[in-house]
Coordinates of C-alpha atoms and ligand atoms in Angstrom, one line a residue:
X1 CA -206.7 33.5 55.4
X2 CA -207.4 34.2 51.6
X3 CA -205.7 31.8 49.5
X4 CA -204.0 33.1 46.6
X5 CA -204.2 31.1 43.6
X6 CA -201.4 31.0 40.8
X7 CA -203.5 29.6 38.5
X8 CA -201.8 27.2 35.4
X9 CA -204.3 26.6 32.4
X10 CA -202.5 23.4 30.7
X11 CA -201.0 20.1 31.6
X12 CA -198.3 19.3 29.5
X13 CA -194.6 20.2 29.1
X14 CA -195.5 24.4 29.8
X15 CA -198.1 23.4 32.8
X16 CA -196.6 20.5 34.6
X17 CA -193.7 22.2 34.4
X18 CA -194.3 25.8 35.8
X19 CA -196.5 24.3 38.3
X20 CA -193.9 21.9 39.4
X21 CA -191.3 24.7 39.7
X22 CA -193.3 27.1 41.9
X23 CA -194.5 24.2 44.1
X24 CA -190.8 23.7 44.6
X25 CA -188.7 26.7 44.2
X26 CA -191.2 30.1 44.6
X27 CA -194.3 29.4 47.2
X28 CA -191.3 27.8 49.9
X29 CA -190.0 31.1 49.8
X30 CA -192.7 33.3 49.8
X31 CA -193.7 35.1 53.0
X32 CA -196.9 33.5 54.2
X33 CA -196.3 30.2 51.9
X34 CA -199.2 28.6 53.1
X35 CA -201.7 31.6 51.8
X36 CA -200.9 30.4 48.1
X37 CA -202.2 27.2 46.0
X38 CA -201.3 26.4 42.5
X39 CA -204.1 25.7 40.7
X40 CA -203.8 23.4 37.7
X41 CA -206.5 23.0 34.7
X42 CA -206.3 20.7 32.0
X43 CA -209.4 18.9 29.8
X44 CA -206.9 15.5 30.1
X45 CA -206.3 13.2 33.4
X46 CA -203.1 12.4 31.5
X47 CA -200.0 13.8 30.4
X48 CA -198.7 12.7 27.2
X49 CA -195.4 12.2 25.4
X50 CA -196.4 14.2 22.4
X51 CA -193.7 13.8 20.1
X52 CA -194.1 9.7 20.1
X53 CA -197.8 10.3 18.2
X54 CA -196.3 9.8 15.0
X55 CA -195.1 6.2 16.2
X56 CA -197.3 5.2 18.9
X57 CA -200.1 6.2 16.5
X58 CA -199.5 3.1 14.8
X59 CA -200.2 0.4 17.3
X60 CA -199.2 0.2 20.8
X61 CA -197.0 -2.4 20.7
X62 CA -193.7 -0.1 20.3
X63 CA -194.3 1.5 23.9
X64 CA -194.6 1.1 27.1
X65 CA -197.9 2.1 27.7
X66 CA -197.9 3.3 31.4
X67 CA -195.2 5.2 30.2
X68 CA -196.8 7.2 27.5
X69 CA -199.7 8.1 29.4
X70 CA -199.1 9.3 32.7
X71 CA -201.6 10.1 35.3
X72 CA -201.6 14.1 35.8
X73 CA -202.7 14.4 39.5
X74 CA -200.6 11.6 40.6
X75 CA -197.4 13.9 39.9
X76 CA -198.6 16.7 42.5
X77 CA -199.8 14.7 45.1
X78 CA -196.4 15.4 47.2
X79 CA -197.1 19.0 47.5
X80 CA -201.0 18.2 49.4
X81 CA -203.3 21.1 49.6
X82 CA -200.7 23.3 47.6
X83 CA -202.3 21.7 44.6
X84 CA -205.7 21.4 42.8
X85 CA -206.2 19.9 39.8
X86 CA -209.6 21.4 37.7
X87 CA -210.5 18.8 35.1
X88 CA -211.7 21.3 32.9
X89 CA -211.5 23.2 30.2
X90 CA -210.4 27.4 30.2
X91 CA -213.1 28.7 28.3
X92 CA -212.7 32.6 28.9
X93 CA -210.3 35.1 30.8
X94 CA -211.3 38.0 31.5
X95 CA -207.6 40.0 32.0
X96 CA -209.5 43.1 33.6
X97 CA -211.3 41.2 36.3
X98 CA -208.6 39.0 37.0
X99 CA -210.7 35.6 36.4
X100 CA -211.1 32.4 34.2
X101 CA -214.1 30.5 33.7
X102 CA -213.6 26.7 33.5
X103 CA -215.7 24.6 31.5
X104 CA -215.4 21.6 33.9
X105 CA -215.7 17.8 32.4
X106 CA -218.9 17.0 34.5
X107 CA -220.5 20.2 32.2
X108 CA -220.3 22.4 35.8
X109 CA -219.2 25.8 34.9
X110 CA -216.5 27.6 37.1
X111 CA -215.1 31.0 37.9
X112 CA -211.2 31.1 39.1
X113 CA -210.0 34.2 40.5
X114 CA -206.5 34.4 39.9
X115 CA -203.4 36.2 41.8
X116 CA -201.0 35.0 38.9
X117 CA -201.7 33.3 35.5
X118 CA -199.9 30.9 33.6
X119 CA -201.2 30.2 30.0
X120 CA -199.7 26.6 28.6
X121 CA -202.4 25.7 26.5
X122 CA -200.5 24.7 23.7
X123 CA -201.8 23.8 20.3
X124 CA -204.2 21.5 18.6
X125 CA -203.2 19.4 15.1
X126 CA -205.3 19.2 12.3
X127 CA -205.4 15.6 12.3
X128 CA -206.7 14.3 15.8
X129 CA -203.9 11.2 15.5
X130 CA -201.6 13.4 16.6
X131 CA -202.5 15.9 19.5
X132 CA -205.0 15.3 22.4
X133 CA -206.8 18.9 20.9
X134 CA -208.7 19.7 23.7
X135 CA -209.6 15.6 24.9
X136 CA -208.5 13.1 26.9
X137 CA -207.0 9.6 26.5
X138 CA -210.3 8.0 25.1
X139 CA -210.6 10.7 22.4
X140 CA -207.0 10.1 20.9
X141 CA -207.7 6.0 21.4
X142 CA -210.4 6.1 19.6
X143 CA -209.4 7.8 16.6
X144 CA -206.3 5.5 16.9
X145 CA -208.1 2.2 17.0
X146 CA -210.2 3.7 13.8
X147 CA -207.4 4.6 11.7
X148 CA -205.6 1.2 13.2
X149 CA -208.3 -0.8 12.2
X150 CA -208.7 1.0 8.8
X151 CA -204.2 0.0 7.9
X152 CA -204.4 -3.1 6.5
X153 CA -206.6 -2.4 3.6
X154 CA -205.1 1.1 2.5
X155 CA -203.1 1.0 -0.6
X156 CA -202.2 4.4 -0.8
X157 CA -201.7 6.8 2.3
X158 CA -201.1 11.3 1.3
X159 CA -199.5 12.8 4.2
X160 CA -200.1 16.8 3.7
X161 CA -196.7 18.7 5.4
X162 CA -193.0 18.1 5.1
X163 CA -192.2 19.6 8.9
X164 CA -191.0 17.0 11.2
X165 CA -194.6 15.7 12.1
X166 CA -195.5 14.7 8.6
X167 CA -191.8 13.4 7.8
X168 CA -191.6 11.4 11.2
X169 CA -195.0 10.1 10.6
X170 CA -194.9 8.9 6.9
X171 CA -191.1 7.7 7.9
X172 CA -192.6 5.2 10.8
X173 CA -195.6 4.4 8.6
X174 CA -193.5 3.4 5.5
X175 CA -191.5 1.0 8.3
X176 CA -194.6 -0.7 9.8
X177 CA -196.2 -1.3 6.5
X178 CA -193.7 -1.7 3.4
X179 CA -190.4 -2.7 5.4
X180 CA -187.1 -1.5 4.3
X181 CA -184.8 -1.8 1.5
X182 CA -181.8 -3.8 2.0
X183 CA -178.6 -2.0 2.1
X184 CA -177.0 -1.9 -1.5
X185 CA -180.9 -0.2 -2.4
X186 CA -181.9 3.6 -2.4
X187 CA -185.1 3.0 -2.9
X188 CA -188.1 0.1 -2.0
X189 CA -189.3 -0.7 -5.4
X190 CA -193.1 -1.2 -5.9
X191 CA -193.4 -1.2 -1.8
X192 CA -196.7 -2.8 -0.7
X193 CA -198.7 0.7 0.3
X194 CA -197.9 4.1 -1.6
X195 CA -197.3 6.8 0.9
X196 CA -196.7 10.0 -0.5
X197 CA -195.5 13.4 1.4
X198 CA -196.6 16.7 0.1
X199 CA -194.4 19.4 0.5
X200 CA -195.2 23.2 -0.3
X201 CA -191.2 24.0 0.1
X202 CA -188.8 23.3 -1.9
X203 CA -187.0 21.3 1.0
X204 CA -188.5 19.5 3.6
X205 CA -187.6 20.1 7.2
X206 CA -187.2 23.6 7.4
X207 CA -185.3 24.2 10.4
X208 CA -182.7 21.8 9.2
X209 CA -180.0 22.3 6.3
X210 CA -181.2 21.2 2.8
X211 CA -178.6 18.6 2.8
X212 CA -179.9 17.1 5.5
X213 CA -183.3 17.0 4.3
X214 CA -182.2 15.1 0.9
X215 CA -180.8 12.5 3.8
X216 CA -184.2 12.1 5.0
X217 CA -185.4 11.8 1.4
X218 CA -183.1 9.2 0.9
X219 CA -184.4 7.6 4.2
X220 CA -187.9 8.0 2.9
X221 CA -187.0 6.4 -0.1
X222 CA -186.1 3.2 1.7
X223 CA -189.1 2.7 3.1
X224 CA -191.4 3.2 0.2
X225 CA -192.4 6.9 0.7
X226 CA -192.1 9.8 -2.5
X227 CA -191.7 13.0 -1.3
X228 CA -194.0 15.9 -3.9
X229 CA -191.9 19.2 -3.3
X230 CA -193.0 22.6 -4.1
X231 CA -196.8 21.7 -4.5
X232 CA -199.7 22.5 -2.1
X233 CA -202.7 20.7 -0.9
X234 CA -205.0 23.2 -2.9
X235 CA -208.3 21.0 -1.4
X236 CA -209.5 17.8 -0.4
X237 CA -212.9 15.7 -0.8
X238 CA -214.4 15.3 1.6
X239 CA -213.8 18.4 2.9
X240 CA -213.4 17.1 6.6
X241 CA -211.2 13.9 5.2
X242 CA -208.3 13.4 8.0
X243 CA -210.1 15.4 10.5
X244 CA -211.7 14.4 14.1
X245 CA -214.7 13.5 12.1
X246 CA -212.9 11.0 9.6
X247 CA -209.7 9.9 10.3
X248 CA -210.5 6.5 7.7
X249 CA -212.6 8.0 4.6
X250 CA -211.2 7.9 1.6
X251 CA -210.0 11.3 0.2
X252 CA -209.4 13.0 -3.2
X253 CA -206.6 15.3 -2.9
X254 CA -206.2 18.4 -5.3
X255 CA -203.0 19.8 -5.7
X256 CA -201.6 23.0 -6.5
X257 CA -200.0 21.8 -10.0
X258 CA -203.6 20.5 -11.2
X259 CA -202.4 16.8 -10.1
X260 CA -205.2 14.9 -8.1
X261 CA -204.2 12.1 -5.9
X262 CA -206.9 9.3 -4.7
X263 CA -205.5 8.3 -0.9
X264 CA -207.1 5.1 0.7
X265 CA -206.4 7.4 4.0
X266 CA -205.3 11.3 4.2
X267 CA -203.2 13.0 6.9
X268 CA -203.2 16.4 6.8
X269 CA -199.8 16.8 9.2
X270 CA -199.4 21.0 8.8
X271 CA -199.5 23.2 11.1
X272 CA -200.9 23.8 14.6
X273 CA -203.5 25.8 16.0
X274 CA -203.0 27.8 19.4
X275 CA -205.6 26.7 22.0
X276 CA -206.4 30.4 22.7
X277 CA -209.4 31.2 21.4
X278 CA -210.6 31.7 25.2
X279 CA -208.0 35.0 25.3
X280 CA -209.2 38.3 24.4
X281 CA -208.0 39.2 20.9
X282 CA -206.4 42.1 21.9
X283 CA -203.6 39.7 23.4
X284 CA -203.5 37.7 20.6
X285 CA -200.8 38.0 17.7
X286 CA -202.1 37.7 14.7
X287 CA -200.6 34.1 14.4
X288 CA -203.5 33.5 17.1
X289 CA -200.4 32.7 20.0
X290 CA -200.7 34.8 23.1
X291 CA -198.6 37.9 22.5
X292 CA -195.8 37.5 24.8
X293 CA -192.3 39.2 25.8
X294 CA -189.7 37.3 24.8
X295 CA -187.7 38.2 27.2
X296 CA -189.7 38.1 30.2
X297 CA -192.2 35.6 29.3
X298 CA -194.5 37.8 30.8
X299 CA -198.1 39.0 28.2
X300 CA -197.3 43.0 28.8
X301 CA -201.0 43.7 28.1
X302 CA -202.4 41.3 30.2
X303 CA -201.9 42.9 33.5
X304 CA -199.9 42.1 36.5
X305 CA -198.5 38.8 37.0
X306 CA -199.6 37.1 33.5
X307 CA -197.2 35.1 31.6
X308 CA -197.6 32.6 28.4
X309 CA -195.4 29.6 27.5
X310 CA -195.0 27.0 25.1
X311 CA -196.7 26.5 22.3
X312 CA -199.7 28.9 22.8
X313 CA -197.0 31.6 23.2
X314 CA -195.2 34.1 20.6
X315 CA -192.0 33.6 22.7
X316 CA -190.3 31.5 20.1
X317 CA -191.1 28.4 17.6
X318 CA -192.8 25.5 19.1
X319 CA -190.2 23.1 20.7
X320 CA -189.7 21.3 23.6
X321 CA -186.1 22.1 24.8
X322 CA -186.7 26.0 24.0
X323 CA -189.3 25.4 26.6
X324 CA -187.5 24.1 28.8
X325 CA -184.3 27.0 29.0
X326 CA -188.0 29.3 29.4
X327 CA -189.3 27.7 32.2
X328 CA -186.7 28.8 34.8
X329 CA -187.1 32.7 33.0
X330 CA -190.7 32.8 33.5
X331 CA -189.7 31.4 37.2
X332 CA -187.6 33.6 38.1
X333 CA -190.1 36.5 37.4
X334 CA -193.0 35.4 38.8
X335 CA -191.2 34.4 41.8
X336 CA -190.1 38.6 41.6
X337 CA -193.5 39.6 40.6
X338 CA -195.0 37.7 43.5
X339 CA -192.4 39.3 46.3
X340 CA -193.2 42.6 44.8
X341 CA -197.2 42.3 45.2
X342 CA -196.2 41.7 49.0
X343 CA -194.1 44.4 49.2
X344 CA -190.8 43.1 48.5
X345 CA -187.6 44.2 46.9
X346 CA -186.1 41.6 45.2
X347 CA -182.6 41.7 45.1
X348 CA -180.8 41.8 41.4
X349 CA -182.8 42.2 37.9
X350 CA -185.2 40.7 36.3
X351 CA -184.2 37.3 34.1
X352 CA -184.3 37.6 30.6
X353 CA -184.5 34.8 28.1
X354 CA -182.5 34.5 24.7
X355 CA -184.0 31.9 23.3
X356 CA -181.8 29.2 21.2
X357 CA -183.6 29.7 17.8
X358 CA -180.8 28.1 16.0
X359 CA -180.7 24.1 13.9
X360 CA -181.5 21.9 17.1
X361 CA -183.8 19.1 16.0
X362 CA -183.5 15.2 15.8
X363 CA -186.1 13.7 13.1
X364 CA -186.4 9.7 13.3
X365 CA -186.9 8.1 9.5
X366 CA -189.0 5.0 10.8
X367 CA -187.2 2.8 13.8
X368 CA -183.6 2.8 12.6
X369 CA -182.2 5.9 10.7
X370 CA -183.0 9.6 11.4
X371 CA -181.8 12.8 10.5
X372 CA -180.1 15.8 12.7
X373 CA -178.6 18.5 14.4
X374 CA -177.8 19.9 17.8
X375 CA -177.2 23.4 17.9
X376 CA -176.2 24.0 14.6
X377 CA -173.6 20.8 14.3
X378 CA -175.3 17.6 12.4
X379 CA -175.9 14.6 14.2
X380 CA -174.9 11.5 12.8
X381 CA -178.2 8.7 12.3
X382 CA -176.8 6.5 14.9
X383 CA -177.3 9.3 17.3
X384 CA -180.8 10.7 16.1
X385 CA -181.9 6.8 17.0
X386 CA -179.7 6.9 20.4
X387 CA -181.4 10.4 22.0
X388 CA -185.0 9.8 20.1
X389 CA -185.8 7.2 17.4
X390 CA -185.3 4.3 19.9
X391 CA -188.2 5.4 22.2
X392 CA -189.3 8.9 21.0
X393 CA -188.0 10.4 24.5
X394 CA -191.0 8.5 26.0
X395 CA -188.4 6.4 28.3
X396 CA -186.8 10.0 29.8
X397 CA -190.0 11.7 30.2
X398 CA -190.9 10.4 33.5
X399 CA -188.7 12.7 35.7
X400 CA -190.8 16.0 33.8
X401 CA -193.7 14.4 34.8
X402 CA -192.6 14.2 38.3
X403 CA -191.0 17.1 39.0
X404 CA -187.3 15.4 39.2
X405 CA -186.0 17.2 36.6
X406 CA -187.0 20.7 38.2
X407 CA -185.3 19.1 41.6
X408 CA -182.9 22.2 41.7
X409 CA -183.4 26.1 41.2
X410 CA -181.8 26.6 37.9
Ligands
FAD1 C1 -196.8 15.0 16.6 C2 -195.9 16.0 17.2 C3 -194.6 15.7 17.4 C4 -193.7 16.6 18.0 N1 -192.4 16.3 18.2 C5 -191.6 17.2 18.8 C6 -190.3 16.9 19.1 O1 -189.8 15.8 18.7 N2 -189.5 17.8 19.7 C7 -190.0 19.0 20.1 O2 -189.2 19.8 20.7 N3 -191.3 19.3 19.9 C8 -192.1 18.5 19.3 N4 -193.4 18.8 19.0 C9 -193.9 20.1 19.6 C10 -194.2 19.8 21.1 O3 -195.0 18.7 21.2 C11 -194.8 21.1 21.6 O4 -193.9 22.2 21.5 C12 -195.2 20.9 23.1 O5 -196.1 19.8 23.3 C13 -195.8 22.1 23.6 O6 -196.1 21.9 24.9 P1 -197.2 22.9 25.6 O7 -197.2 22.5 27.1 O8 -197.0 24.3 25.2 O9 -198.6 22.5 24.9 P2 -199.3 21.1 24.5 O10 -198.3 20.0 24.6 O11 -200.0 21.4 23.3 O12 -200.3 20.9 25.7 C14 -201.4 21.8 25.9 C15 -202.1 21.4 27.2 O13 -203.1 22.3 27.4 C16 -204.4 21.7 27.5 N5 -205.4 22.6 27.0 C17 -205.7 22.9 25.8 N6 -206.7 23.9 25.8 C18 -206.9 24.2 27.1 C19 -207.8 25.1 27.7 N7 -208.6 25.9 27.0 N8 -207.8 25.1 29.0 C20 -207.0 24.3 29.8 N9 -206.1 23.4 29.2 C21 -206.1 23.4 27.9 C22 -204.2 20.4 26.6 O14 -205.1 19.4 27.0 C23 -202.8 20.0 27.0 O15 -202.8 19.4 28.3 C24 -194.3 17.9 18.4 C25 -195.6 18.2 18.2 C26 -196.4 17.3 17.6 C27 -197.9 17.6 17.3

């Protein structure tokens, strides 16, 4: 018997996920299930709780270790020969011939033929503290130690981007190094390393209401971090400061309003790049994500039986719990899809997504404060710490990993 692969390039929230919920929910019930494999690449061994980077970047005393890194193929060994992980990297699909060529780690080149195709590729970071980009474990650990190593002589740290990766990370760098003000203070006077945020909005945090955002100022403030608004990062020197190549150097940084700021170490915290240069432009949006239906999940051009989610997707912005409300979508139509190719009616219509767009994010300022809202009603601090600053989600993350959380046909 042929085996028909449904082949997931990505293991991280999009992959683990998809592949967890066919395993569970669509081969069972397939005619013929044993005639199908999922097949599962990824260039890391490890899944990783990406939102902690801005904290655990900083040493890895504040988590559990075994529970930020968590051993990818370990989570699919319940489902046997239903599974195969490639450790590898997607380097090219061709959508006519239905294939995928996989870069694999030992330099081994392979072709996958594929019967349905998942793309959770995600997106890389600029700064290499704060994604795996493409590596593994000892990548991201080394340009930790580095920049680790490098913290106890910087006086002056510029973090470029005033999103929630640049605020979180200057908020839990202004707590390690400087402290916090005491309670009748708004501000740290003279605190012990200057970390300044550059902002090219007027507000910071643009998902959330302004007001919040001048909380998270405030926040800032107490732990010794300015926040520059309306001003751009118009260049750096060295050019490659902050990147994979220097994560330590010291940087000159060249702002938009003629200012020039000297940082003992530069973090440019902006903006992602979608790991997707191995898709045909053609079904690419011009923002470089996988043009996608919203709706269906599934990429329209691609073929039959082609879908994108998460971050390398157009679906909807980058988040984790939009993610998660697609998963059972792109489920649900790939588990059609798949009864159709052997002839199948499925019964009722296809599943459509409306994706929750709206003010849903939590932003920890350092270990103890934070800043907001859950579907468009503000979250007190207290509760930004409760669901994320105390461990950055890393203690709840373990039943994704498993497959727990995808336990039930949603
Ligand atoms: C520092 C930081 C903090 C964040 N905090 C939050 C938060 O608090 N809440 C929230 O909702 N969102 C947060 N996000 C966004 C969130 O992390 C992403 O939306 C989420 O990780 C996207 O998951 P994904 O599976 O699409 O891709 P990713 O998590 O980017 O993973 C992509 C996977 O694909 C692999 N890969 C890459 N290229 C290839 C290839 N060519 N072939 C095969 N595999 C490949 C990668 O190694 C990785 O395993 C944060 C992002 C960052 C950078």
């Amino acid at each position: 018997m042929t085996t028909k692969s449904i082949l997931v390039l990505g293991g991280s929230y999009g992959g683990t996920a998809t592949a967890h919920y066919t395993l569970k929910h669509i081969i069972p019930k397939l005619p013929s299930p044993d005639s199908y494999q999922v097949v599962l690449v990824s260039p890391s061994r490890e899944i990783i709780v990406r939102p902690a980077f801005p904290r655990a970047l900083i040493a890895d005393s504040y988590f559990d270790q075994s529970k930020l890194w968590t051993n990818l193929e370990d989570q699919f060994k319940q489902y046997g020969s239903k599974f195969r992980f490639v450790h590898g990297v997607a380097t090219s699909l061709d959508h006519e011939a239905r294939t995928v060529t996989v870069t694999q780690k030992t330099g081994a080149e392979v072709t996958v033929e594929y019967h349905a195709l998942v793309i959770a590729t995600g997106s890389s970071t600029p700064s290499p503290l704060l994604s795996l980009n493409g590596g593994g474990r000892d990548e991201v650990k080394a340009h930790w130690t580095a920049f680790r190593a490098a913290l106890p002589n910087a006086k002056s740290i510029v973090i470029a981007g005033g999103g929630p990766v640049g605020i979180e990370t200057a908020g839990e760098l202004g707590e390690h190094l400087n402290g916090r003000a005491g309670f009748f203070s708004s501000k740290l006077v003279n605190p012990k390393v200057k970390i300044t945020v550059i902002s090219k909005d007027k507000d910071i945090l643009p998902v959330v209401r302004p007001a919040l955002a001048q909380t998270a100022e405030g926040y800032l403030a107490k732990v010794g971090v300015e926040v520059v608004k309306n001003v751009g990062v118009e260049s750096v020197s060295p050019a490659e400061a902050g990147r994979a190549s220097d994560v330590t150097v010291g940087t000159e940084v060249k702002l938009s309003d003629g200012k020039t700021l000297q940082a003992d170490l530069y973090i440019p915290a902006y903006g992602t790049t979608p790991n997707t240069s191995f898709v045909a432009e053609s079904l690419r949006a011009k923002d470089g994500r996988v043009e996608t239906n919203p709706k269906t999940l599934r990429v329209d051009k691609a073929g039959e039986r082609v879908y994108a989610v998460g971050d390398a997707s157009n679906y909807a912005r980058p988040a984790v719990h939009i993610m998660m409300d697609a998963i059972p979508v792109l489920a649900a139509n790939l588990k059609r899809d798949l009864l159709i190719a052997v002839g199948q009616t499925p019964s009722g219509d296809e599943r459509l997504l409306t994706a929750d767009e709206g003010e849903t994010q939590l932003i920890p300022i350092g270990r103890g404060k934070g800043v907001g809202a859950f579907k468009g009603t503000r979250l007190p601090s207290f509760f930004v710490w409760l669901f994320k600053g105390r461990d950055y989600f890393v203690g709840m993350s373990g039943g994704m990993w498993s497959g727990q959380n995808w336990a039930k046909e949603t």
